[in-house]
Coordinates of C-alpha atoms in Angstrom, one line a residue:
M1 CA -13.1 25.2 -11.7
E2 CA -12.9 21.6 -10.5
Q3 CA -11.3 19.3 -13.0
P4 CA -13.3 16.1 -13.7
L5 CA -11.5 12.9 -13.0
K6 CA -10.5 10.7 -15.8
K7 CA -12.5 7.5 -16.0
I8 CA -11.3 5.2 -13.2
P9 CA -10.2 1.8 -14.7
Q10 CA -12.5 -1.0 -13.5
Q11 CA -9.7 -2.9 -11.9
F12 CA -9.0 0.0 -9.6
I13 CA -12.6 0.0 -8.2
S14 CA -13.1 -3.7 -7.8
T15 CA -14.2 -4.7 -4.3
S16 CA -13.0 -8.3 -4.9
N17 CA -10.0 -9.7 -3.1
H18 CA -9.1 -11.7 -6.1
P19 CA -6.3 -10.1 -8.2
V20 CA -7.0 -9.1 -11.8
Q21 CA -5.0 -10.9 -14.5
G22 CA -2.1 -9.1 -16.2
S23 CA -0.2 -10.1 -19.3
H24 CA 0.8 -13.8 -19.5
D25 CA -1.9 -14.6 -17.0
E26 CA 0.2 -13.2 -14.1
P27 CA -2.0 -12.0 -11.3
V28 CA -1.6 -8.3 -10.4
C29 CA -3.4 -6.0 -8.0
A30 CA -4.6 -2.4 -8.4
F31 CA -1.6 -0.9 -6.7
C32 CA 0.8 -3.1 -8.7
I33 CA -0.9 -1.7 -11.9
I34 CA -0.5 1.9 -10.6
L35 CA 3.2 1.2 -9.9
S36 CA 3.8 -0.4 -13.2
E37 CA 5.6 1.7 -15.9
T38 CA 3.0 0.6 -18.4
A39 CA -0.1 1.6 -16.3
E40 CA -2.6 3.3 -18.6
A41 CA -3.8 5.6 -15.7
K42 CA -0.4 6.7 -14.5
P43 CA -0.8 10.3 -15.7
A44 CA -4.0 10.7 -13.7
V45 CA -4.0 13.0 -10.7
Y46 CA -4.8 10.3 -8.3
N47 CA -1.6 8.4 -9.3
T48 CA 0.7 11.4 -8.9
P49 CA 3.8 10.3 -6.8
I50 CA 4.3 12.7 -3.9
A51 CA 7.6 11.1 -2.5
R52 CA 9.6 8.0 -3.3
F53 CA 11.7 5.9 -0.9
D54 CA 13.5 2.6 -1.1
N55 CA 10.5 0.4 -0.4
F56 CA 7.6 2.9 -0.3
I57 CA 5.9 5.5 -2.4
L58 CA 3.6 8.2 -1.1
L59 CA 0.5 8.5 -3.3
P60 CA -2.8 10.4 -3.3
T61 CA -6.0 8.5 -2.6
L62 CA -9.3 8.6 -4.2
G63 CA -12.0 10.0 -1.9
P64 CA -9.7 11.7 0.7
L65 CA -11.4 12.2 4.0
A66 CA -9.1 15.0 5.1
I67 CA -6.9 17.6 3.4
G68 CA -3.6 15.8 3.1
H69 CA -5.1 12.2 3.3
V70 CA -2.6 10.1 1.2
L71 CA -1.3 6.6 1.2
A72 CA 2.1 5.0 2.0
V73 CA 2.3 2.1 -0.4
T74 CA 5.0 -0.6 -0.7
T75 CA 6.7 -0.6 -4.0
T76 CA 6.6 -4.4 -4.1
H77 CA 3.6 -6.6 -3.5
T78 CA 3.2 -7.2 0.2
E79 CA 0.0 -8.0 2.2
G80 CA 0.3 -5.8 5.3
L81 CA 2.8 -3.5 6.9
L82 CA 2.9 -5.5 10.1
Q83 CA 3.8 -8.7 8.2
C84 CA 6.5 -7.2 6.0
R85 CA 10.1 -8.0 6.5
T86 CA 11.7 -6.3 9.5
E87 CA 13.8 -3.9 7.3
I88 CA 10.7 -2.7 5.5
R89 CA 8.9 -2.1 8.7
N90 CA 11.9 -0.2 10.1
E91 CA 12.1 1.9 7.0
Y92 CA 8.4 2.8 7.4
D93 CA 9.0 3.8 11.0
V94 CA 11.7 6.2 9.9
I95 CA 9.5 7.6 7.1
A96 CA 6.5 7.9 9.5
K97 CA 8.6 10.0 11.9
T98 CA 9.3 12.5 9.2
L99 CA 5.7 12.5 8.2
R100 CA 4.6 13.3 11.8
E101 CA 7.2 16.1 12.0
Y102 CA 6.0 17.6 8.8
C103 CA 2.4 17.6 9.9
R104 CA 3.4 19.0 13.3
S105 CA 5.1 21.9 11.4
K106 CA 1.7 22.6 9.9
G107 CA -0.1 22.5 13.3
H108 CA -1.5 19.0 12.8
G109 CA -1.2 15.6 14.4
L110 CA -1.1 12.5 12.2
L111 CA -3.2 9.4 12.2
E112 CA -1.7 6.3 10.6
L113 CA -4.3 3.6 9.8
E114 CA -4.0 0.3 7.9
H115 CA -6.3 -2.7 7.1
G116 CA -3.7 -5.4 6.4
G117 CA -3.2 -9.1 6.4
R118 CA -5.5 -11.9 5.3
S119 CA -7.5 -14.3 7.5
R120 CA -7.6 -18.0 7.0
S121 CA -11.0 -17.6 5.4
G122 CA -9.6 -15.1 2.9
R123 CA -11.0 -11.9 4.4
S124 CA -8.8 -8.9 3.9
S125 CA -8.9 -5.2 2.8
C126 CA -10.5 -4.4 -0.6
I127 CA -7.0 -4.2 -2.2
L128 CA -4.6 -6.7 -0.6
H129 CA -1.4 -4.7 -1.0
T130 CA 0.2 -2.8 1.8
H131 CA -1.2 0.8 1.9
V132 CA -1.2 2.8 5.1
H133 CA -3.7 5.7 5.2
L134 CA -2.2 9.0 6.5
F135 CA -4.6 11.5 7.9
P136 CA -3.3 14.9 9.0
G137 CA -5.5 16.4 11.8
L138 CA -7.3 13.1 12.7
N139 CA -4.9 11.9 15.3
H140 CA -7.6 12.1 18.0
L141 CA -9.3 9.2 16.3
V142 CA -6.5 6.7 17.0
N143 CA -8.9 4.4 19.0
L144 CA -11.4 4.4 16.1
F145 CA -12.3 0.7 16.3
G146 CA -12.4 0.4 20.1
S147 CA -16.2 -0.2 20.1
R148 CA -16.4 -1.9 16.7
L149 CA -13.8 -4.7 16.7
P150 CA -12.0 -6.9 19.3
P151 CA -8.4 -6.2 20.1
L152 CA -5.8 -8.5 18.6
D153 CA -4.2 -10.5 21.4
E154 CA -0.9 -11.1 19.5
S155 CA 1.0 -8.8 17.2
P156 CA 0.7 -9.7 13.5
T157 CA 4.5 -9.5 13.3
K158 CA 4.6 -12.7 15.2
L159 CA 1.9 -14.5 13.2
T160 CA 2.2 -16.4 9.9
P161 CA 1.0 -14.3 6.9
G162 CA -2.4 -15.6 5.9
D163 CA -3.4 -16.3 9.4
V164 CA -4.9 -13.0 10.4
A165 CA -6.5 -9.9 9.0
Y166 CA -6.0 -6.8 11.2
L167 CA -6.7 -3.1 11.6
W168 CA -3.8 -1.0 13.0
S169 CA -3.7 2.6 14.0
R170 CA -1.1 4.9 15.5
N171 CA -0.6 8.5 16.4
E172 CA 2.2 10.3 18.2
R173 CA 1.3 8.8 21.6
S174 CA -0.7 5.5 21.1
E175 CA -0.9 2.4 19.0
Y176 CA -3.7 -0.1 18.6
T177 CA -4.2 -3.4 16.7
W178 CA -7.6 -5.0 16.2
D179 CA -8.8 -8.4 14.9
A180 CA -10.3 -7.6 11.5
T181 CA -11.5 -11.2 10.8
E182 CA -15.1 -9.9 10.8
A183 CA -14.4 -6.5 9.2
I184 CA -16.5 -5.6 6.2
G185 CA -15.5 -3.8 3.0
Q186 CA -14.1 -0.3 3.5
E187 CA -14.3 -0.8 7.3
S188 CA -11.9 2.0 8.0
R189 CA -13.7 4.5 5.8
R190 CA -17.1 3.5 7.3
A191 CA -15.8 4.0 10.8
L192 CA -14.2 7.4 9.9
G193 CA -17.4 8.5 8.1
A194 CA -19.4 7.7 11.3
A195 CA -16.8 9.5 13.5
L196 CA -16.8 12.6 11.3
D197 CA -20.5 12.5 10.5
R198 CA -19.8 12.3 6.8
D199 CA -21.6 10.2 4.2
D200 CA -19.0 10.6 1.5
W201 CA -16.7 7.9 2.9
D202 CA -16.9 5.6 -0.2
W203 CA -14.1 6.4 -2.5
V204 CA -15.8 4.8 -5.5
V205 CA -19.0 6.9 -5.1
A206 CA -17.3 10.1 -3.9
P207 CA -13.7 10.4 -5.4
N208 CA -13.7 14.1 -4.4
P209 CA -11.2 15.4 -7.0
S210 CA -10.8 18.9 -5.5
T211 CA -9.7 17.4 -2.2
I212 CA -7.2 15.1 -4.0
S213 CA -5.6 18.2 -5.5
S214 CA -5.6 19.9 -2.1
S215 CA -4.0 16.8 -0.5
I216 CA -1.2 16.8 -3.0
E217 CA -0.6 20.5 -2.3
Y218 CA -0.5 19.8 1.4
W219 CA 2.5 17.6 1.0
R220 CA 4.3 19.7 -1.6
S221 CA 7.0 20.9 0.7
Y222 CA 7.6 17.5 2.1
S223 CA 8.2 16.1 -1.4
T224 CA 11.2 18.4 -1.8
T225 CA 12.5 18.5 1.8
G226 CA 11.4 15.1 3.4
L227 CA 13.2 11.8 3.5
R228 CA 13.5 10.5 0.0
Q229 CA 16.0 9.2 -2.6

């Protein structure tokens, strides 16, 4: 029988780009709360660590859109993979290689997708903390935004943080970066919902707890044999 989700704390489902306030009036974001040792929701299934690395943690996601859909989240507060320090980006690339190899061993390609950065007008993803979506079996959708958003002329790695919001995708053969200045809330999920002909793309409305459990199970062998501390 499907286990009901615990009540999701309000700060986890806020669509505001403004951080919530922690103790001593220090701003914190939803992922920072999840990563905190004192997070009230830490025992919940959707916060179960799958693998840990020096600068990343692999976590389930609410409302997974594929079996195995999880997130690679930075363990410190950063605002986009492509604008992280070089050593963090390099570590991610090493991790991503092992993720692709693991998926390949299961007969799947891997789609990596991120809505990162922040435009000068303040537009960004719903949660402004680096989190790369990982989708086993959806690698054929690497050019997901080709007809929705303009390409980004210059790599975000060369731009000042706070100057650009972007959408980035990669599979084993191709890589794309788009200008997300005009992107709307849950742009990635909206686009995937349209591509997959699914109406349950909104993780707040459709958290899909059974698929969360299946996604954790998908990566179970990776958590013991993959690259980790």
